[in-house]
Structures are given as structure tokens and as C-alpha cells.
Tab-separated table of C-alpha atoms in Angstrom:
chain	number	residue	atom	x	y	z
A	1	UNK	CA	-26.035	-27.096	73.228
A	2	UNK	CA	-25.322	-30.671	72.284
A	3	UNK	CA	-25.221	-33.641	74.672
A	4	UNK	CA	-24.018	-37.121	73.745
A	5	UNK	CA	-25.406	-40.081	75.721
A	6	UNK	CA	-24.164	-43.659	75.116
A	7	UNK	CA	-26.887	-46.306	74.825
A	8	UNK	CA	-26.721	-49.990	75.800
A	9	UNK	CA	-25.801	-52.260	72.863
A	10	UNK	CA	-29.253	-53.853	72.847
A	11	UNK	CA	-31.208	-50.569	73.054
A	12	UNK	CA	-34.138	-50.386	70.630
A	13	UNK	CA	-35.960	-47.297	71.872
A	14	UNK	CA	-35.879	-44.642	74.561
A	15	UNK	CA	-37.152	-41.291	75.741
A	16	UNK	CA	-35.311	-37.963	75.976
A	17	UNK	CA	-36.562	-35.633	78.702
A	18	UNK	CA	-35.440	-31.997	78.709
A	19	UNK	CA	-36.255	-29.342	81.309
A	20	UNK	CA	-35.026	-25.812	81.999
A	21	UNK	CA	-36.085	-24.347	85.326
A	22	UNK	CA	-39.746	-23.529	85.946
A	23	UNK	CA	-40.471	-21.019	83.183
A	24	UNK	CA	-40.154	-23.410	80.244
A	25	UNK	CA	-42.340	-26.246	79.059
A	26	UNK	CA	-40.583	-29.555	79.817
A	27	UNK	CA	-40.109	-31.675	76.709
A	28	UNK	CA	-40.350	-35.449	76.378
A	29	UNK	CA	-39.336	-37.007	73.044
A	30	UNK	CA	-39.541	-40.769	72.354
A	31	UNK	CA	-37.109	-42.257	69.822
A	32	UNK	CA	-36.311	-45.559	68.148
A	33	UNK	CA	-32.828	-46.872	67.421
A	34	UNK	CA	-32.318	-47.616	63.730
A	35	UNK	CA	-28.559	-47.313	63.369
A	36	UNK	CA	-25.383	-46.487	65.264
A	37	UNK	CA	-26.484	-42.933	66.050
A	38	UNK	CA	-29.832	-41.417	66.963
A	39	UNK	CA	-30.156	-37.645	66.786
A	40	UNK	CA	-32.926	-35.909	68.749
A	41	UNK	CA	-33.605	-32.162	68.752
A	42	UNK	CA	-35.582	-30.597	71.598
A	43	UNK	CA	-37.036	-27.107	71.255
A	44	UNK	CA	-37.857	-25.328	74.514
A	45	UNK	CA	-40.295	-22.459	74.892
A	46	UNK	CA	-41.353	-20.275	77.789
A	47	UNK	CA	-44.893	-20.502	79.088
A	48	UNK	CA	-44.688	-17.507	81.480
A	49	UNK	CA	-43.451	-13.931	81.146
A	50	UNK	CA	-42.545	-13.646	84.833
A	51	UNK	CA	-38.902	-12.808	84.065
A	52	UNK	CA	-39.889	-10.277	81.425
A	53	UNK	CA	-41.824	-8.559	84.231
A	54	UNK	CA	-38.608	-8.262	86.253
A	55	UNK	CA	-38.889	-11.269	88.578
A	56	UNK	CA	-35.607	-13.190	88.402
A	57	UNK	CA	-35.103	-16.660	89.930
A	58	UNK	CA	-32.507	-17.203	92.672
A	59	UNK	CA	-31.233	-20.036	94.862
A	60	UNK	CA	-29.989	-18.632	98.180
A	61	UNK	CA	-28.680	-21.909	99.620
A	62	UNK	CA	-26.136	-24.026	97.737
A	63	UNK	CA	-23.083	-25.879	99.054
A	64	UNK	CA	-20.371	-26.400	96.445
A	65	UNK	CA	-16.658	-25.679	96.585
A	66	UNK	CA	-15.419	-22.904	94.291
A	67	UNK	CA	-11.660	-22.952	94.802
A	68	UNK	CA	-10.663	-21.727	91.349
A	69	UNK	CA	-12.459	-18.896	89.486
A	70	UNK	CA	-11.566	-20.593	86.213
A	71	UNK	CA	-14.279	-23.174	86.973
A	72	UNK	CA	-17.056	-20.586	87.291
A	73	UNK	CA	-17.777	-20.966	83.593
A	74	UNK	CA	-19.088	-24.465	84.357
A	75	UNK	CA	-21.229	-23.284	87.268
A	76	UNK	CA	-22.674	-20.447	85.201
A	77	UNK	CA	-23.488	-22.924	82.433
A	78	UNK	CA	-25.316	-25.108	84.967
A	79	UNK	CA	-27.211	-22.047	86.192
A	80	UNK	CA	-28.205	-21.262	82.616
A	81	UNK	CA	-29.382	-24.856	82.159
A	82	UNK	CA	-31.581	-24.562	85.269
A	83	UNK	CA	-32.607	-20.984	84.389
A	84	UNK	CA	-31.200	-19.328	87.523
A	85	UNK	CA	-30.161	-15.669	87.590
A	86	UNK	CA	-28.630	-15.628	91.102
A	87	UNK	CA	-26.970	-18.368	93.161
A	88	UNK	CA	-25.485	-18.131	96.646
A	89	UNK	CA	-22.721	-20.648	97.363
A	90	UNK	CA	-22.288	-21.082	101.129
A	91	UNK	CA	-19.217	-22.360	102.947
A	92	UNK	CA	-19.938	-24.733	105.850
A	93	UNK	CA	-18.085	-26.635	108.564
A	94	UNK	CA	-18.575	-30.077	110.079
A	95	UNK	CA	-21.840	-32.050	110.404
A	96	UNK	CA	-22.040	-33.342	106.812
A	97	UNK	CA	-18.274	-33.482	106.191
A	98	UNK	CA	-15.253	-33.069	108.466
A	99	UNK	CA	-13.612	-29.657	108.637
A	100	UNK	CA	-14.420	-26.696	106.396
A	101	UNK	CA	-16.112	-27.636	103.133
A	102	UNK	CA	-17.806	-25.880	100.195
A	103	UNK	CA	-15.119	-23.197	100.487
A	104	UNK	CA	-14.897	-20.252	98.077
A	105	UNK	CA	-11.788	-18.755	96.452
A	106	UNK	CA	-12.786	-15.301	97.781
A	107	UNK	CA	-15.736	-13.547	99.388
A	108	UNK	CA	-17.684	-10.380	98.741
A	109	UNK	CA	-17.400	-8.841	95.272
A	110	UNK	CA	-13.944	-10.408	94.815
A	111	UNK	CA	-15.555	-13.832	95.048
A	112	UNK	CA	-18.315	-13.229	92.515
A	113	UNK	CA	-18.694	-15.087	89.267
A	114	UNK	CA	-20.751	-13.650	86.423
A	115	UNK	CA	-21.350	-13.834	82.697
A	116	UNK	CA	-23.418	-10.652	82.622
A	117	UNK	CA	-26.722	-12.516	82.865
A	118	UNK	CA	-26.122	-14.728	85.900
A	119	UNK	CA	-24.388	-14.027	89.206
A	120	UNK	CA	-22.722	-16.288	91.773
A	121	UNK	CA	-22.162	-14.696	95.194
A	122	UNK	CA	-20.329	-16.514	98.023
A	123	UNK	CA	-21.608	-16.636	101.589
A	124	UNK	CA	-21.726	-18.809	104.681
A	125	UNK	CA	-24.008	-21.118	106.631
A	126	UNK	CA	-23.259	-20.568	110.322
A	127	UNK	CA	-24.471	-23.452	112.507
A	128	UNK	CA	-24.838	-24.091	116.225
A	129	UNK	CA	-26.139	-27.142	118.112
A	130	UNK	CA	-28.613	-25.070	120.157
A	131	UNK	CA	-29.228	-21.868	118.196
A	132	UNK	CA	-29.818	-23.594	114.861
A	133	UNK	CA	-28.603	-22.707	111.376
A	134	UNK	CA	-28.439	-19.296	109.701
A	135	UNK	CA	-27.530	-18.241	106.161
A	136	UNK	CA	-25.221	-15.260	105.692
A	137	UNK	CA	-25.429	-13.950	102.125
A	138	UNK	CA	-22.964	-11.650	100.388
A	139	UNK	CA	-20.480	-11.218	103.258
A	140	UNK	CA	-17.063	-9.837	102.327
A	141	UNK	CA	-15.267	-12.428	104.478
A	142	UNK	CA	-16.023	-15.536	106.490
A	143	UNK	CA	-17.312	-15.073	110.042
A	144	UNK	CA	-15.534	-17.603	112.288
A	145	UNK	CA	-15.841	-20.201	113.639
A	146	UNK	CA	-18.618	-21.200	111.129
A	147	UNK	CA	-19.895	-23.992	113.429
A	148	UNK	CA	-20.217	-23.973	117.227
A	149	UNK	CA	-21.688	-25.995	120.068
A	150	UNK	CA	-19.674	-29.088	119.188
A	151	UNK	CA	-20.994	-29.419	115.621
A	152	UNK	CA	-17.464	-29.226	114.209
A	153	UNK	CA	-15.851	-31.312	116.948
A	154	UNK	CA	-14.449	-30.487	120.336
A	155	UNK	CA	-12.553	-27.417	119.123
A	156	UNK	CA	-15.643	-25.212	119.630
A	157	UNK	CA	-17.893	-26.844	122.266
A	158	UNK	CA	-19.672	-23.665	123.418
A	159	UNK	CA	-22.844	-22.130	121.979
A	160	UNK	CA	-21.132	-18.836	121.322
A	161	UNK	CA	-21.197	-16.259	119.794
A	162	UNK	CA	-24.932	-15.464	119.997
A	163	UNK	CA	-26.555	-15.423	116.576
A	164	UNK	CA	-27.611	-11.831	117.213
A	165	UNK	CA	-23.934	-10.842	117.174
A	166	UNK	CA	-23.343	-12.903	114.025
A	167	UNK	CA	-26.216	-11.125	112.257
A	168	UNK	CA	-24.837	-7.735	113.251
A	169	UNK	CA	-21.390	-8.687	111.967
A	170	UNK	CA	-22.981	-9.878	108.709
A	171	UNK	CA	-24.411	-6.417	108.087
A	172	UNK	CA	-21.055	-4.824	108.897
A	173	UNK	CA	-19.551	-7.010	106.170
A	174	UNK	CA	-22.110	-5.863	103.592
A	175	UNK	CA	-24.264	-8.978	103.779
A	176	UNK	CA	-27.707	-10.035	104.911
A	177	UNK	CA	-28.684	-12.908	107.172
A	178	UNK	CA	-31.643	-15.043	108.133
A	179	UNK	CA	-32.662	-18.330	109.779
A	180	UNK	CA	-32.336	-21.460	107.648
A	181	UNK	CA	-34.664	-24.438	107.142
A	182	UNK	CA	-37.735	-22.647	108.522
A	183	UNK	CA	-36.103	-22.418	111.982
A	184	UNK	CA	-37.721	-25.552	113.422
A	185	UNK	CA	-38.136	-25.663	117.173
A	186	UNK	CA	-36.351	-25.904	119.577
A	187	UNK	CA	-34.172	-23.287	117.839
A	188	UNK	CA	-35.904	-20.384	119.606
A	189	UNK	CA	-33.255	-17.758	118.760
A	190	UNK	CA	-34.811	-17.249	115.307
A	191	UNK	CA	-37.860	-15.724	116.975
A	192	UNK	CA	-35.832	-13.554	119.351
A	193	UNK	CA	-33.511	-12.290	116.631
A	194	UNK	CA	-36.427	-11.419	114.365
A	195	UNK	CA	-38.133	-9.469	117.161
A	196	UNK	CA	-34.825	-7.682	117.859
A	197	UNK	CA	-34.598	-6.577	114.226
A	198	UNK	CA	-31.485	-8.600	113.396
A	199	UNK	CA	-33.039	-10.812	110.693
A	200	UNK	CA	-33.160	-9.737	107.015
A	201	UNK	CA	-35.033	-12.739	105.569
A	202	UNK	CA	-36.540	-16.050	106.692
A	203	UNK	CA	-35.761	-19.223	104.747
A	204	UNK	CA	-38.930	-21.320	104.578
A	205	UNK	CA	-38.007	-24.028	102.077
A	206	UNK	CA	-35.288	-26.404	100.854
A	207	UNK	CA	-35.353	-29.434	98.566
A	208	UNK	CA	-37.343	-31.644	100.952
A	209	UNK	CA	-38.245	-29.054	103.608
A	210	UNK	CA	-41.134	-26.584	103.698
A	211	UNK	CA	-41.729	-24.926	107.069
A	212	UNK	CA	-43.806	-21.777	107.428
A	213	UNK	CA	-45.168	-22.079	110.972
A	214	UNK	CA	-42.643	-19.837	112.784
A	215	UNK	CA	-42.529	-17.361	109.898
A	216	UNK	CA	-46.334	-17.140	109.814
A	217	UNK	CA	-46.509	-16.531	113.563
A	218	UNK	CA	-43.958	-13.755	113.384
A	219	UNK	CA	-45.814	-12.146	110.470
A	220	UNK	CA	-49.076	-12.350	112.420
A	221	UNK	CA	-47.352	-10.468	115.258
A	222	UNK	CA	-46.328	-7.678	112.893
A	223	UNK	CA	-42.713	-8.725	112.245
A	224	UNK	CA	-42.660	-8.552	108.448
A	225	UNK	CA	-39.723	-10.561	107.103
A	226	UNK	CA	-39.245	-11.509	103.427
A	227	UNK	CA	-39.327	-15.266	102.682
A	228	UNK	CA	-36.380	-17.029	101.050
A	229	UNK	CA	-35.668	-20.504	99.686
A	230	UNK	CA	-32.870	-22.584	98.242
A	231	UNK	CA	-31.967	-26.129	97.352
A	232	UNK	CA	-29.423	-26.746	100.164
A	233	UNK	CA	-27.642	-30.025	99.297
A	234	UNK	CA	-28.984	-31.058	95.868
A	235	UNK	CA	-28.773	-34.783	96.581
A	236	UNK	CA	-32.342	-35.576	97.556
A	237	UNK	CA	-33.013	-38.753	95.525
A	238	UNK	CA	-36.724	-38.226	94.822
A	239	UNK	CA	-36.676	-35.814	91.914
A	240	UNK	CA	-39.128	-35.808	89.023
A	241	UNK	CA	-37.646	-35.386	85.515
A	242	UNK	CA	-38.929	-31.796	85.209
A	243	UNK	CA	-37.348	-30.651	88.485
A	244	UNK	CA	-34.071	-28.706	88.172
A	245	UNK	CA	-30.861	-29.693	89.955
A	246	UNK	CA	-30.025	-26.165	91.099
A	247	UNK	CA	-32.991	-24.169	92.351
A	248	UNK	CA	-35.257	-27.157	92.892
A	249	UNK	CA	-37.104	-24.770	95.187
A	250	UNK	CA	-36.333	-21.134	94.464
A	251	UNK	CA	-37.242	-17.523	95.114
A	252	UNK	CA	-38.160	-14.941	92.484
A	253	UNK	CA	-36.979	-11.420	93.345
A	254	UNK	CA	-38.160	-8.372	91.428
A	255	UNK	CA	-34.890	-6.743	90.413
A	256	UNK	CA	-35.797	-5.791	86.844
A	257	UNK	CA	-32.722	-5.822	84.630
A	258	UNK	CA	-30.300	-5.376	87.525
A	259	UNK	CA	-28.138	-8.445	88.141
A	260	UNK	CA	-25.799	-7.138	90.870
A	261	UNK	CA	-25.950	-8.257	94.506
A	262	UNK	CA	-26.758	-4.816	95.938
A	263	UNK	CA	-29.851	-4.453	93.739
A	264	UNK	CA	-30.920	-7.986	94.644
A	265	UNK	CA	-30.425	-7.258	98.361
A	266	UNK	CA	-32.452	-4.051	98.161
A	267	UNK	CA	-35.320	-5.715	96.276
A	268	UNK	CA	-35.431	-8.501	98.860
A	269	UNK	CA	-35.464	-5.921	101.661
A	270	UNK	CA	-38.479	-4.280	100.002
A	271	UNK	CA	-40.264	-7.637	100.126
A	272	UNK	CA	-40.523	-7.979	96.349
A	273	UNK	CA	-40.175	-11.750	96.442
A	274	UNK	CA	-42.131	-14.991	96.232
A	275	UNK	CA	-41.065	-18.595	96.846
A	276	UNK	CA	-42.063	-21.528	94.660
A	277	UNK	CA	-41.289	-25.149	93.845
A	278	UNK	CA	-42.845	-24.798	90.396
A	279	UNK	CA	-46.031	-22.725	90.021
A	280	UNK	CA	-45.829	-19.003	89.309
A	281	UNK	CA	-47.678	-16.750	91.751
A	282	UNK	CA	-49.268	-13.328	91.215
A	283	UNK	CA	-50.894	-11.533	94.132
A	284	UNK	CA	-52.178	-8.021	94.795
A	285	UNK	CA	-54.121	-6.260	97.552
A	286	UNK	CA	-55.940	-3.150	96.282
A	287	UNK	CA	-53.649	-3.366	93.274
A	288	UNK	CA	-50.465	-3.399	95.390
A	289	UNK	CA	-48.103	-6.341	94.878
A	290	UNK	CA	-45.547	-8.090	97.115
A	291	UNK	CA	-43.438	-5.650	99.101
A	292	UNK	CA	-45.982	-2.852	98.861
A	293	UNK	CA	-47.914	-1.251	101.720
A	294	UNK	CA	-51.694	-0.835	101.898
A	295	UNK	CA	-52.766	1.721	104.522
A	296	UNK	CA	-56.186	1.394	106.155
A	297	UNK	CA	-58.035	3.473	108.745
A	298	UNK	CA	-57.701	2.465	112.405
A	299	UNK	CA	-61.085	0.745	112.381
A	300	UNK	CA	-60.091	-1.352	109.345
A	301	UNK	CA	-61.718	-1.663	105.938
A	302	UNK	CA	-62.390	-4.004	103.069
A	303	UNK	CA	-59.638	-4.742	100.553
A	304	UNK	CA	-59.760	-6.400	97.154
A	305	UNK	CA	-57.557	-9.462	96.753
A	306	UNK	CA	-56.507	-10.782	93.367
A	307	UNK	CA	-54.288	-13.804	92.963
A	308	UNK	CA	-53.339	-16.297	90.291
A	309	UNK	CA	-51.489	-19.587	90.513
A	310	UNK	CA	-50.273	-20.928	87.154
A	311	UNK	CA	-48.381	-24.057	86.130
A	312	UNK	CA	-48.059	-26.523	83.238
A	313	UNK	CA	-48.417	-29.266	85.867
A	314	UNK	CA	-51.672	-30.001	87.723
A	315	UNK	CA	-52.336	-27.795	90.764
A	316	UNK	CA	-53.527	-29.058	94.133
A	317	UNK	CA	-54.765	-26.088	96.128
A	318	UNK	CA	-54.816	-22.287	96.321
A	319	UNK	CA	-55.324	-20.605	99.679
A	320	UNK	CA	-55.357	-17.059	101.027
A	321	UNK	CA	-54.186	-17.008	104.651
A	322	UNK	CA	-55.182	-14.170	106.989
A	323	UNK	CA	-53.837	-14.130	110.559
A	324	UNK	CA	-53.075	-17.829	110.342
A	325	UNK	CA	-56.530	-18.791	109.065
A	326	UNK	CA	-57.525	-19.815	105.549
A	327	UNK	CA	-59.984	-17.332	104.034
A	328	UNK	CA	-63.000	-19.073	102.413
A	329	UNK	CA	-62.661	-18.389	98.692
A	330	UNK	CA	-64.221	-19.275	95.364
A	331	UNK	CA	-61.477	-20.490	93.039
A	332	UNK	CA	-61.894	-20.043	89.319
A	333	UNK	CA	-60.146	-22.957	87.623
A	334	UNK	CA	-59.209	-22.850	83.958
A	335	UNK	CA	-56.772	-24.466	81.546
A	336	UNK	CA	-55.399	-22.276	78.784
A	337	UNK	CA	-53.223	-23.914	76.105
A	338	UNK	CA	-52.089	-26.542	78.593
A	339	UNK	CA	-51.439	-24.090	81.439
A	340	UNK	CA	-53.512	-24.583	84.586
A	341	UNK	CA	-54.603	-21.206	85.960
A	342	UNK	CA	-56.390	-20.882	89.280
A	343	UNK	CA	-57.616	-17.420	90.272
A	344	UNK	CA	-59.240	-15.775	93.261
A	345	UNK	CA	-60.757	-12.316	93.209
A	346	UNK	CA	-62.723	-11.188	96.247
A	347	UNK	CA	-63.111	-8.583	98.936
A	348	UNK	CA	-61.939	-9.322	102.478
A	349	UNK	CA	-62.536	-7.360	105.664
A	350	UNK	CA	-59.338	-6.358	107.472
A	351	UNK	CA	-59.616	-5.189	111.042
A	352	UNK	CA	-57.387	-5.036	114.070
């Protein structure tokens, strides 16, 4: 579409920067002012076929009020601009603003917004001063009191209900739930609730947060929980021109052509997901991708790992982590038509 930007009266030149999510080449076009109007046309093109392979980008943690469904057209347009297929808008209470904020006009399917290609689904961030923060996605109604332990004032000073009960109620309401912000200590309930089987996903990243320590430790203990990520409050001031406003960190879920919440929920439950702040990841073990299961004999065996990290921006590192330790690897580095591609292909011994 067209955008009109006023220039200062003394402007003689400038630069137009255009970006669209992570799958498109960002464009930078310099211009000179030679009259009253300067017209610049930017052509965007994809550099990856990740979405054609069924991996659709989602932001599972946004806080914006949606009080009138008539305004969803604007939100869906913003999602299209940032190349998001799914967005979860979460109501919250206290801490950042007084009272209930980022409310939604309805919840569950009645609260959805869609244009056939993109889907908005309302949810909730439930917060407690001792238990931490949890994201409740897709619930059919709000679970009160939203904030406890004094976070929303003296009205709810106790650290109750237990998050385990909140997670169970989330499932009863057709939703899924998981710890937010990587569950930094001392919020120990994230570990207990994962061990008890109450957690459906584990958020490991936000705009300026990337925490994998607790998630890694749980995975190493055999508690396999899909990772998730979302922008949270998109007001972090340090943003490069190519970084999107919505989905600045995002998750790609392999849902194919299905855009509905139930299909998205099922794909996430299968573990068909990866989290990224830009590069596109491909990874297989014995030819099996994310969410798959590789069965080995009791004494263990060797497996073949293949992975690729690709980005139009320079890459810093590529690591394979096994039981919390980085596996020594030979990285093949190449640049193909401006795309940096780092690959690892090797055999690794897996044993108990």
C-alpha cells in the first residue's frame, strides 16, 4: 500500500527503509528531494520458503486492547505488514497500568479476528508476586482475578489460587498455558507445574528477554515442553530498522494451510515449532524434524544430525546442545546470493 510521510522544509535527501517480518529481504532506498513531492517504490521479495513448507509465524504474547471488533481490520493489517499469521492478545491487570488493561471484546472463538489468512485469538496473562507470570492462550473466558499476591493492589494480597489450578482451568476452557519470560528464579512453580504435567508450552523469549536455563534443565530431565515466544510490550526502544513491531521475536509453528486455533494448538502440542529473532532454523535427527520421535535401543546408538541456520544478516554462532553441553561441531559457512547459510552435518553418540 501507499504511505505518505511529510518531510522538513529544508530536506534535501533521505532514506526509505522497508521491512516485512523475517522472511523478506529488507529494502533501503536513498532519495533526493527535487520538488514538492518525492515518490519512492519499494519491491519486497521473500528469501526463504519456510512458510511454503507449512511453518507459519506467530506471536503468543501481545498486550493491546481490542474493545471493538470493528478495529480488527487495523490489527490484521499490522499483522500483514509484519508478516504474522497468528497473534495472541492477552488481557492483564495491574503492575504496568492500574486496573484491568489490554481487555478484549470477547474471548474464545467469539473474540477472534480473522481475514482468512491471519488470526487474532484473545487470552490472558495471569500474574502473581511469588509464583511468577503465566500465559493462558485461547481461553473461552477470563480466569479471575488475573493478578494476585498484591500485584493489582490490596484487593488480592494472597498468592492464591495455585498456578496448577489455573492451568487446569485453562484446559477446561479450551486453552493452553505455560510459564512466561523463561520463568526466572525464584519463581519455582514453573518447574513443579511442568513436572506435574500442567504446562503446555514454555515461553523462552520476549523483545529483550531470552532465558532458556530452566527450560533446558527440564528437557534434560525428560520433561519435553514446546518452546514459545512473543513480543510482550512492543515498546523496547532499541530496535533496528529491519526488526518488526509485532513479532519482534516469534515462533514458527508447522500448521500447513490451517489457520484456526485448534490446528495451531495441536501442532504446538506435537512440538512442531521453533523460536527465532530473525534467522530461519532447520534441524533433523535421523531425518526426523521438530516434534518427531527417534527411538534408540536401551544401550543407545549414533544418530545423524543435520541443521541449517540461514539469514540475510550476518550470523554469530551455531551450536548443537546435548544434555546441557555444546557438542563440538564443524560448521560449514557459505553465502548464497546474499543469504548466510551455516550448516552442521555429523553423527553423535546418544546414550543414557
